[in-house]
Amino acid sequence: MQDFSDKAIILRVGRFREADLWLRMFTPQHGLLTAFAFGGSRSRKRFLGCLDPFNLVHFGFSRSRSGTYLSLTEGTLLDGHRGLRNAPARLGPAANCMKFFEAVHVEPETSAAGFSLLRDTLDAIEHCETLSPIFPILFRLRVAFEQGYGPCLGTCSQCGKDLKTSVAPSLLVEAGCMICEDCSPGSGRRIAMSRGAVAVLEQVRTEAPLTWGSLSPQGADRRSLYDAADSFVRWHLGLKWEDGRFLRI
Ligand SMILES: [Zn+2]
């Protein structure tokens, strides 16, 4: 018996008995879910082509009698991202974005927006003509921004100066805001950003992932964006990247 249905993007798949699989997935209405596909590795009929990471699937879900776990009743594949699977160089960035997304605690009220971002991100990695070499970094920044930590990038948070006229703007990590060179940063962490790096941040904050493909900042700009992403993710989302995975700090 089916209790509810929802779209899902599959983040991870594991086997727990010979024929049974568990799936970690993200859904627009129920956020992050784990569900079992009993007999999933044998009976592919109910789940034809569905049970692989990156897939966008419409699943039926059933709650166990005790309410302690979910099982999948059936699935309809909506997008198997075949182009992504045929591009080995893009699988790494896609997997990195999914690992990060799984580690972030997405608030329930933002799960629909989070789902859209994840779907648009996979579409972008699959379809961008060129893929930005720092795409996963841009994705982390966007997720942090969408969780409510996005700085206002147009003006200095202290004096209101238009940062397009600022020669040395900075990002204040803890406060999550920008200041110009004339204002005092106070005691928190400050990252110097060029106007080019600020323009990248602005594009990542406001435009769809499909437009990020050609963003390829070099040198100091790239380092400051790495630094901004790492600092924001540590301070605001409580995560760090270590040994190939994201850990709670
Ligand atoms: Zn200022």
PDB file of C-alpha atoms and ligand atoms in Angstrom:
ATOM      1  CA  MET A   1       0.000   0.000   0.000  1.00  0.00           C
ATOM      2  CA  GLN A   2       1.321   3.408  -0.950  1.00  0.00           C
ATOM      3  CA  ASP A   3       1.311   6.164   1.682  1.00  0.00           C
ATOM      4  CA  PHE A   4       2.615   8.987  -0.489  1.00  0.00           C
ATOM      5  CA  SER A   5       4.506   9.703  -3.685  1.00  0.00           C
ATOM      6  CA  ASP A   6       7.153  12.284  -4.462  1.00  0.00           C
ATOM      7  CA  LYS A   7       9.846  13.081  -6.964  1.00  0.00           C
ATOM      8  CA  ALA A   8      13.357  12.248  -5.789  1.00  0.00           C
ATOM      9  CA  ILE A   9      16.960  12.706  -6.844  1.00  0.00           C
ATOM     10  CA  ILE A  10      18.956   9.673  -5.767  1.00  0.00           C
ATOM     11  CA  LEU A  11      22.125  10.633  -3.884  1.00  0.00           C
ATOM     12  CA  ARG A  12      23.441   7.209  -2.852  1.00  0.00           C
ATOM     13  CA  VAL A  13      22.531   3.544  -3.217  1.00  0.00           C
ATOM     14  CA  GLY A  14      23.719   0.672  -1.030  1.00  0.00           C
ATOM     15  CA  ARG A  15      22.989  -3.025  -0.743  1.00  0.00           C
ATOM     16  CA  PHE A  16      22.040  -4.466   2.643  1.00  0.00           C
ATOM     17  CA  ARG A  17      20.979  -7.996   1.823  1.00  0.00           C
ATOM     18  CA  GLU A  18      21.508 -10.034  -1.280  1.00  0.00           C
ATOM     19  CA  ALA A  19      18.561  -8.608  -3.202  1.00  0.00           C
ATOM     20  CA  ASP A  20      17.667  -5.532  -1.159  1.00  0.00           C
ATOM     21  CA  LEU A  21      18.878  -1.970  -1.599  1.00  0.00           C
ATOM     22  CA  TRP A  22      18.706   1.200   0.466  1.00  0.00           C
ATOM     23  CA  LEU A  23      18.575   4.604  -1.174  1.00  0.00           C
ATOM     24  CA  ARG A  24      19.441   8.024   0.134  1.00  0.00           C
ATOM     25  CA  MET A  25      17.493  10.636  -1.806  1.00  0.00           C
ATOM     26  CA  PHE A  26      16.328  14.213  -1.753  1.00  0.00           C
ATOM     27  CA  THR A  27      12.680  15.111  -2.386  1.00  0.00           C
ATOM     28  CA  PRO A  28      10.900  18.463  -2.798  1.00  0.00           C
ATOM     29  CA  GLN A  29       8.116  17.729  -0.281  1.00  0.00           C
ATOM     30  CA  HIS A  30       9.857  15.535   2.303  1.00  0.00           C
ATOM     31  CA  GLY A  31      13.493  16.666   2.121  1.00  0.00           C
ATOM     32  CA  LEU A  32      16.191  14.063   2.684  1.00  0.00           C
ATOM     33  CA  LEU A  33      14.863  10.495   2.902  1.00  0.00           C
ATOM     34  CA  THR A  34      16.217   6.987   3.231  1.00  0.00           C
ATOM     35  CA  ALA A  35      14.031   4.226   1.817  1.00  0.00           C
ATOM     36  CA  PHE A  36      14.419   0.540   1.085  1.00  0.00           C
ATOM     37  CA  ALA A  37      13.830  -1.118  -2.252  1.00  0.00           C
ATOM     38  CA  PHE A  38      13.080  -4.682  -1.192  1.00  0.00           C
ATOM     39  CA  GLY A  39      14.080  -7.056  -3.939  1.00  0.00           C
ATOM     40  CA  GLY A  40      15.325  -3.997  -5.801  1.00  0.00           C
ATOM     41  CA  SER A  41      18.483  -5.556  -7.178  1.00  0.00           C
ATOM     42  CA  ARG A  42      16.563  -8.539  -8.621  1.00  0.00           C
ATOM     43  CA  SER A  43      13.108  -7.367  -9.527  1.00  0.00           C
ATOM     44  CA  ARG A  44      13.877  -4.483 -11.787  1.00  0.00           C
ATOM     45  CA  LYS A  45      10.324  -4.528 -13.119  1.00  0.00           C
ATOM     46  CA  ARG A  46       8.866  -2.215 -10.469  1.00  0.00           C
ATOM     47  CA  PHE A  47      11.936   0.015 -10.643  1.00  0.00           C
ATOM     48  CA  LEU A  48      12.996  -0.218 -14.268  1.00  0.00           C
ATOM     49  CA  GLY A  49      16.242   1.751 -14.645  1.00  0.00           C
ATOM     50  CA  CYS A  50      15.445   3.789 -11.505  1.00  0.00           C
ATOM     51  CA  LEU A  51      17.820   2.674  -8.773  1.00  0.00           C
ATOM     52  CA  ASP A  52      21.059   4.513  -9.591  1.00  0.00           C
ATOM     53  CA  PRO A  53      22.637   7.684  -8.199  1.00  0.00           C
ATOM     54  CA  PHE A  54      21.870  10.948 -10.071  1.00  0.00           C
ATOM     55  CA  ASN A  55      18.517   9.614 -11.335  1.00  0.00           C
ATOM     56  CA  LEU A  56      15.408  11.768 -11.099  1.00  0.00           C
ATOM     57  CA  VAL A  57      12.558   9.391 -10.265  1.00  0.00           C
ATOM     58  CA  HIS A  58       8.912   9.562  -9.245  1.00  0.00           C
ATOM     59  CA  PHE A  59       8.621   7.067  -6.374  1.00  0.00           C
ATOM     60  CA  GLY A  60       5.744   5.606  -4.393  1.00  0.00           C
ATOM     61  CA  PHE A  61       6.553   5.279  -0.672  1.00  0.00           C
ATOM     62  CA  SER A  62       5.074   3.032   1.986  1.00  0.00           C
ATOM     63  CA  ARG A  63       5.638   3.370   5.754  1.00  0.00           C
ATOM     64  CA  SER A  64       6.358   0.238   7.761  1.00  0.00           C
ATOM     65  CA  ARG A  65       3.628  -0.758  10.212  1.00  0.00           C
ATOM     66  CA  SER A  66       5.706   0.498  13.140  1.00  0.00           C
ATOM     67  CA  GLY A  67       6.467   3.710  11.220  1.00  0.00           C
ATOM     68  CA  THR A  68      10.224   3.266  11.630  1.00  0.00           C
ATOM     69  CA  TYR A  69      11.224   2.971   7.991  1.00  0.00           C
ATOM     70  CA  LEU A  70      10.105   3.666   4.438  1.00  0.00           C
ATOM     71  CA  SER A  71      10.016   1.279   1.526  1.00  0.00           C
ATOM     72  CA  LEU A  72       9.571   2.044  -2.149  1.00  0.00           C
ATOM     73  CA  THR A  73       6.522   0.580  -3.854  1.00  0.00           C
ATOM     74  CA  GLU A  74       7.311   1.567  -7.457  1.00  0.00           C
ATOM     75  CA  GLY A  75       9.302   4.062  -9.475  1.00  0.00           C
ATOM     76  CA  THR A  76       9.074   5.873 -12.795  1.00  0.00           C
ATOM     77  CA  LEU A  77      12.325   7.205 -14.216  1.00  0.00           C
ATOM     78  CA  LEU A  78      11.987  10.868 -15.211  1.00  0.00           C
ATOM     79  CA  ASP A  79      15.633  11.627 -16.081  1.00  0.00           C
ATOM     80  CA  GLY A  80      18.551   9.190 -16.034  1.00  0.00           C
ATOM     81  CA  HIS A  81      21.179  11.839 -16.927  1.00  0.00           C
ATOM     82  CA  ARG A  82      22.639   9.625 -19.634  1.00  0.00           C
ATOM     83  CA  GLY A  83      24.785  12.430 -20.956  1.00  0.00           C
ATOM     84  CA  LEU A  84      26.387  12.742 -17.532  1.00  0.00           C
ATOM     85  CA  ARG A  85      27.087   9.019 -17.291  1.00  0.00           C
ATOM     86  CA  ASN A  86      28.764   9.166 -20.700  1.00  0.00           C
ATOM     87  CA  ALA A  87      31.089  12.001 -19.578  1.00  0.00           C
ATOM     88  CA  PRO A  88      33.473  10.519 -16.975  1.00  0.00           C
ATOM     89  CA  ALA A  89      35.178  13.900 -16.362  1.00  0.00           C
ATOM     90  CA  ARG A  90      31.863  15.328 -15.158  1.00  0.00           C
ATOM     91  CA  LEU A  91      30.910  12.497 -12.806  1.00  0.00           C
ATOM     92  CA  GLY A  92      33.423  13.623 -10.145  1.00  0.00           C
ATOM     93  CA  PRO A  93      32.076  17.195  -9.883  1.00  0.00           C
ATOM     94  CA  ALA A  94      28.490  15.848  -9.881  1.00  0.00           C
ATOM     95  CA  ALA A  95      29.272  13.355  -7.092  1.00  0.00           C
ATOM     96  CA  ASN A  96      31.007  16.086  -5.087  1.00  0.00           C
ATOM     97  CA  CYS A  97      27.955  18.364  -5.302  1.00  0.00           C
ATOM     98  CA  MET A  98      25.660  15.524  -4.196  1.00  0.00           C
ATOM     99  CA  LYS A  99      27.908  14.613  -1.237  1.00  0.00           C
ATOM    100  CA  PHE A 100      27.919  18.200  -0.118  1.00  0.00           C
ATOM    101  CA  PHE A 101      24.177  18.552  -0.495  1.00  0.00           C
ATOM    102  CA  GLU A 102      23.567  15.402   1.535  1.00  0.00           C
ATOM    103  CA  ALA A 103      25.784  16.729   4.351  1.00  0.00           C
ATOM    104  CA  VAL A 104      24.006  20.093   4.569  1.00  0.00           C
ATOM    105  CA  HIS A 105      21.046  20.215   6.886  1.00  0.00           C
ATOM    106  CA  VAL A 106      18.452  21.711   4.536  1.00  0.00           C
ATOM    107  CA  GLU A 107      15.597  23.278   6.515  1.00  0.00           C
ATOM    108  CA  PRO A 108      12.199  21.653   5.678  1.00  0.00           C
ATOM    109  CA  GLU A 109      10.741  24.946   4.464  1.00  0.00           C
ATOM    110  CA  THR A 110      13.527  25.239   1.879  1.00  0.00           C
ATOM    111  CA  SER A 111      13.407  21.646   0.608  1.00  0.00           C
ATOM    112  CA  ALA A 112      11.439  22.538  -2.557  1.00  0.00           C
ATOM    113  CA  ALA A 113      13.987  25.256  -3.431  1.00  0.00           C
ATOM    114  CA  GLY A 114      16.846  22.888  -2.518  1.00  0.00           C
ATOM    115  CA  PHE A 115      15.421  20.210  -4.794  1.00  0.00           C
ATOM    116  CA  SER A 116      15.162  22.674  -7.706  1.00  0.00           C
ATOM    117  CA  LEU A 117      18.748  23.774  -7.177  1.00  0.00           C
ATOM    118  CA  LEU A 118      19.987  20.177  -7.071  1.00  0.00           C
ATOM    119  CA  ARG A 119      18.053  19.287 -10.244  1.00  0.00           C
ATOM    120  CA  ASP A 120      19.286  22.420 -12.048  1.00  0.00           C
ATOM    121  CA  THR A 121      22.832  21.654 -10.904  1.00  0.00           C
ATOM    122  CA  LEU A 122      22.811  18.123 -12.322  1.00  0.00           C
ATOM    123  CA  ASP A 123      21.262  19.441 -15.559  1.00  0.00           C
ATOM    124  CA  ALA A 124      23.969  22.106 -15.760  1.00  0.00           C
ATOM    125  CA  ILE A 125      26.839  19.651 -15.158  1.00  0.00           C
ATOM    126  CA  GLU A 126      25.360  17.418 -17.855  1.00  0.00           C
ATOM    127  CA  HIS A 127      24.571  20.103 -20.444  1.00  0.00           C
ATOM    128  CA  CYS A 128      27.037  23.020 -19.954  1.00  0.00           C
ATOM    129  CA  GLU A 129      29.173  23.324 -23.062  1.00  0.00           C
ATOM    130  CA  THR A 130      32.238  23.850 -20.882  1.00  0.00           C
ATOM    131  CA  LEU A 131      32.172  22.996 -17.192  1.00  0.00           C
ATOM    132  CA  SER A 132      33.741  25.497 -14.814  1.00  0.00           C
ATOM    133  CA  PRO A 133      36.761  23.861 -13.105  1.00  0.00           C
ATOM    134  CA  ILE A 134      35.477  25.239  -9.783  1.00  0.00           C
ATOM    135  CA  PHE A 135      31.841  24.256 -10.310  1.00  0.00           C
ATOM    136  CA  PRO A 136      31.534  22.350  -6.975  1.00  0.00           C
ATOM    137  CA  ILE A 137      32.895  25.426  -5.149  1.00  0.00           C
ATOM    138  CA  LEU A 138      30.305  27.630  -6.834  1.00  0.00           C
ATOM    139  CA  PHE A 139      27.615  25.129  -5.852  1.00  0.00           C
ATOM    140  CA  ARG A 140      28.699  25.228  -2.177  1.00  0.00           C
ATOM    141  CA  LEU A 141      28.512  29.014  -2.206  1.00  0.00           C
ATOM    142  CA  ARG A 142      25.032  28.963  -3.735  1.00  0.00           C
ATOM    143  CA  VAL A 143      23.776  26.419  -1.182  1.00  0.00           C
ATOM    144  CA  ALA A 144      25.149  28.567   1.672  1.00  0.00           C
ATOM    145  CA  PHE A 145      23.490  31.635   0.129  1.00  0.00           C
ATOM    146  CA  GLU A 146      20.150  29.808  -0.206  1.00  0.00           C
ATOM    147  CA  GLN A 147      20.310  28.687   3.412  1.00  0.00           C
ATOM    148  CA  GLY A 148      20.148  32.352   4.333  1.00  0.00           C
ATOM    149  CA  TYR A 149      23.798  33.409   4.515  1.00  0.00           C
ATOM    150  CA  GLY A 150      23.998  35.354   1.265  1.00  0.00           C
ATOM    151  CA  PRO A 151      25.760  38.690   1.583  1.00  0.00           C
ATOM    152  CA  CYS A 152      24.415  41.789  -0.117  1.00  0.00           C
ATOM    153  CA  LEU A 153      27.113  42.179  -2.760  1.00  0.00           C
ATOM    154  CA  GLY A 154      26.174  45.552  -4.227  1.00  0.00           C
ATOM    155  CA  THR A 155      26.993  47.909  -1.383  1.00  0.00           C
ATOM    156  CA  CYS A 156      29.242  48.253   1.663  1.00  0.00           C
ATOM    157  CA  SER A 157      27.256  47.036   4.689  1.00  0.00           C
ATOM    158  CA  GLN A 158      28.646  49.853   6.835  1.00  0.00           C
ATOM    159  CA  CYS A 159      28.754  53.033   4.751  1.00  0.00           C
ATOM    160  CA  GLY A 160      26.486  52.011   1.855  1.00  0.00           C
ATOM    161  CA  LYS A 161      29.120  52.770  -0.802  1.00  0.00           C
ATOM    162  CA  ASP A 162      28.479  51.180  -4.204  1.00  0.00           C
ATOM    163  CA  LEU A 163      31.058  48.372  -4.341  1.00  0.00           C
ATOM    164  CA  LYS A 164      31.413  48.793  -8.104  1.00  0.00           C
ATOM    165  CA  THR A 165      33.458  51.871  -7.190  1.00  0.00           C
ATOM    166  CA  SER A 166      35.378  50.115  -4.385  1.00  0.00           C
ATOM    167  CA  VAL A 167      39.006  49.295  -5.187  1.00  0.00           C
ATOM    168  CA  ALA A 168      39.376  46.654  -2.452  1.00  0.00           C
ATOM    169  CA  PRO A 169      36.106  45.191  -1.167  1.00  0.00           C
ATOM    170  CA  SER A 170      36.168  42.452   1.468  1.00  0.00           C
ATOM    171  CA  LEU A 171      33.835  39.709   2.567  1.00  0.00           C
ATOM    172  CA  LEU A 172      33.265  39.440   6.322  1.00  0.00           C
ATOM    173  CA  VAL A 173      32.717  35.748   6.992  1.00  0.00           C
ATOM    174  CA  GLU A 174      30.982  35.708  10.378  1.00  0.00           C
ATOM    175  CA  ALA A 175      28.748  38.702   9.620  1.00  0.00           C
ATOM    176  CA  GLY A 176      28.034  37.418   6.085  1.00  0.00           C
ATOM    177  CA  CYS A 177      28.395  40.862   4.512  1.00  0.00           C
ATOM    178  CA  MET A 178      30.678  43.000   2.339  1.00  0.00           C
ATOM    179  CA  ILE A 179      32.604  46.125   3.277  1.00  0.00           C
ATOM    180  CA  CYS A 180      34.611  48.659   1.317  1.00  0.00           C
ATOM    181  CA  GLU A 181      38.251  49.599   1.907  1.00  0.00           C
ATOM    182  CA  ASP A 182      37.322  52.668   3.970  1.00  0.00           C
ATOM    183  CA  CYS A 183      35.397  50.777   6.640  1.00  0.00           C
ATOM    184  CA  SER A 184      36.723  48.883   9.624  1.00  0.00           C
ATOM    185  CA  PRO A 185      36.336  45.104   9.384  1.00  0.00           C
ATOM    186  CA  GLY A 186      36.189  44.671  13.181  1.00  0.00           C
ATOM    187  CA  SER A 187      37.508  41.477  14.712  1.00  0.00           C
ATOM    188  CA  GLY A 188      35.988  38.811  12.457  1.00  0.00           C
ATOM    189  CA  ARG A 189      37.479  36.917   9.526  1.00  0.00           C
ATOM    190  CA  ARG A 190      37.941  39.077   6.434  1.00  0.00           C
ATOM    191  CA  ILE A 191      38.587  37.841   2.888  1.00  0.00           C
ATOM    192  CA  ALA A 192      39.853  40.345   0.332  1.00  0.00           C
ATOM    193  CA  MET A 193      37.893  40.050  -2.904  1.00  0.00           C
ATOM    194  CA  SER A 194      38.615  41.663  -6.247  1.00  0.00           C
ATOM    195  CA  ARG A 195      35.726  43.166  -8.165  1.00  0.00           C
ATOM    196  CA  GLY A 196      36.002  40.224 -10.565  1.00  0.00           C
ATOM    197  CA  ALA A 197      35.565  37.746  -7.694  1.00  0.00           C
ATOM    198  CA  VAL A 198      32.579  39.754  -6.391  1.00  0.00           C
ATOM    199  CA  ALA A 199      31.040  39.585  -9.885  1.00  0.00           C
ATOM    200  CA  VAL A 200      31.398  35.769  -9.796  1.00  0.00           C
ATOM    201  CA  LEU A 201      29.732  35.663  -6.363  1.00  0.00           C
ATOM    202  CA  GLU A 202      26.912  37.823  -7.669  1.00  0.00           C
ATOM    203  CA  GLN A 203      26.339  35.560 -10.664  1.00  0.00           C
ATOM    204  CA  VAL A 204      26.357  32.454  -8.463  1.00  0.00           C
ATOM    205  CA  ARG A 205      23.908  34.049  -6.022  1.00  0.00           C
ATOM    206  CA  THR A 206      21.391  35.264  -8.593  1.00  0.00           C
ATOM    207  CA  GLU A 207      21.685  33.187 -11.759  1.00  0.00           C
ATOM    208  CA  ALA A 208      20.913  29.565 -12.590  1.00  0.00           C
ATOM    209  CA  PRO A 209      23.711  26.935 -12.491  1.00  0.00           C
ATOM    210  CA  LEU A 210      23.410  26.553 -16.272  1.00  0.00           C
ATOM    211  CA  THR A 211      25.044  30.005 -16.609  1.00  0.00           C
ATOM    212  CA  TRP A 212      28.066  29.099 -14.454  1.00  0.00           C
ATOM    213  CA  GLY A 213      29.748  26.839 -16.995  1.00  0.00           C
ATOM    214  CA  SER A 214      32.106  29.436 -18.368  1.00  0.00           C
ATOM    215  CA  LEU A 215      33.093  30.926 -14.981  1.00  0.00           C
ATOM    216  CA  SER A 216      36.787  30.200 -14.754  1.00  0.00           C
ATOM    217  CA  PRO A 217      38.450  32.725 -12.448  1.00  0.00           C
ATOM    218  CA  GLN A 218      42.220  32.501 -12.218  1.00  0.00           C
ATOM    219  CA  GLY A 219      44.938  33.186  -9.641  1.00  0.00           C
ATOM    220  CA  ALA A 220      43.993  35.351  -6.671  1.00  0.00           C
ATOM    221  CA  ASP A 221      40.326  35.472  -7.703  1.00  0.00           C
ATOM    222  CA  ARG A 222      40.080  31.712  -7.677  1.00  0.00           C
ATOM    223  CA  ARG A 223      41.847  31.487  -4.300  1.00  0.00           C
ATOM    224  CA  SER A 224      39.546  34.056  -2.720  1.00  0.00           C
ATOM    225  CA  LEU A 225      36.470  32.188  -3.985  1.00  0.00           C
ATOM    226  CA  TYR A 226      37.824  28.906  -2.569  1.00  0.00           C
ATOM    227  CA  ASP A 227      38.505  30.700   0.695  1.00  0.00           C
ATOM    228  CA  ALA A 228      35.021  32.265   0.747  1.00  0.00           C
ATOM    229  CA  ALA A 229      33.316  28.918   0.074  1.00  0.00           C
ATOM    230  CA  ASP A 230      35.395  27.043   2.655  1.00  0.00           C
ATOM    231  CA  SER A 231      34.931  29.734   5.326  1.00  0.00           C
ATOM    232  CA  PHE A 232      31.199  30.144   4.730  1.00  0.00           C
ATOM    233  CA  VAL A 233      30.590  26.410   4.762  1.00  0.00           C
ATOM    234  CA  ARG A 234      32.587  25.983   7.992  1.00  0.00           C
ATOM    235  CA  TRP A 235      31.169  28.952   9.832  1.00  0.00           C
ATOM    236  CA  HIS A 236      27.541  28.965   8.692  1.00  0.00           C
ATOM    237  CA  LEU A 237      26.844  25.333   7.768  1.00  0.00           C
ATOM    238  CA  GLY A 238      29.249  23.655  10.231  1.00  0.00           C
ATOM    239  CA  LEU A 239      30.927  21.420   7.642  1.00  0.00           C
ATOM    240  CA  LYS A 240      34.476  20.755   6.537  1.00  0.00           C
ATOM    241  CA  TRP A 241      35.898  18.698   3.682  1.00  0.00           C
ATOM    242  CA  GLU A 242      38.232  15.927   4.903  1.00  0.00           C
ATOM    243  CA  ASP A 243      39.371  12.594   3.457  1.00  0.00           C
ATOM    244  CA  GLY A 244      36.980  12.813   0.530  1.00  0.00           C
ATOM    245  CA  ARG A 245      33.846  13.624   2.520  1.00  0.00           C
ATOM    246  CA  PHE A 246      32.118  16.404   4.388  1.00  0.00           C
ATOM    247  CA  LEU A 247      32.211  16.179   8.168  1.00  0.00           C
ATOM    248  CA  ARG A 248      30.286  18.070  10.830  1.00  0.00           C
ATOM    249  CA  ILE A 249      32.605  20.311  12.794  1.00  0.00           C
TER     250      ILE A 249
HETATM  251 ZN    ZN B   1      32.253  51.219   3.577  1.00  0.00          ZN
END
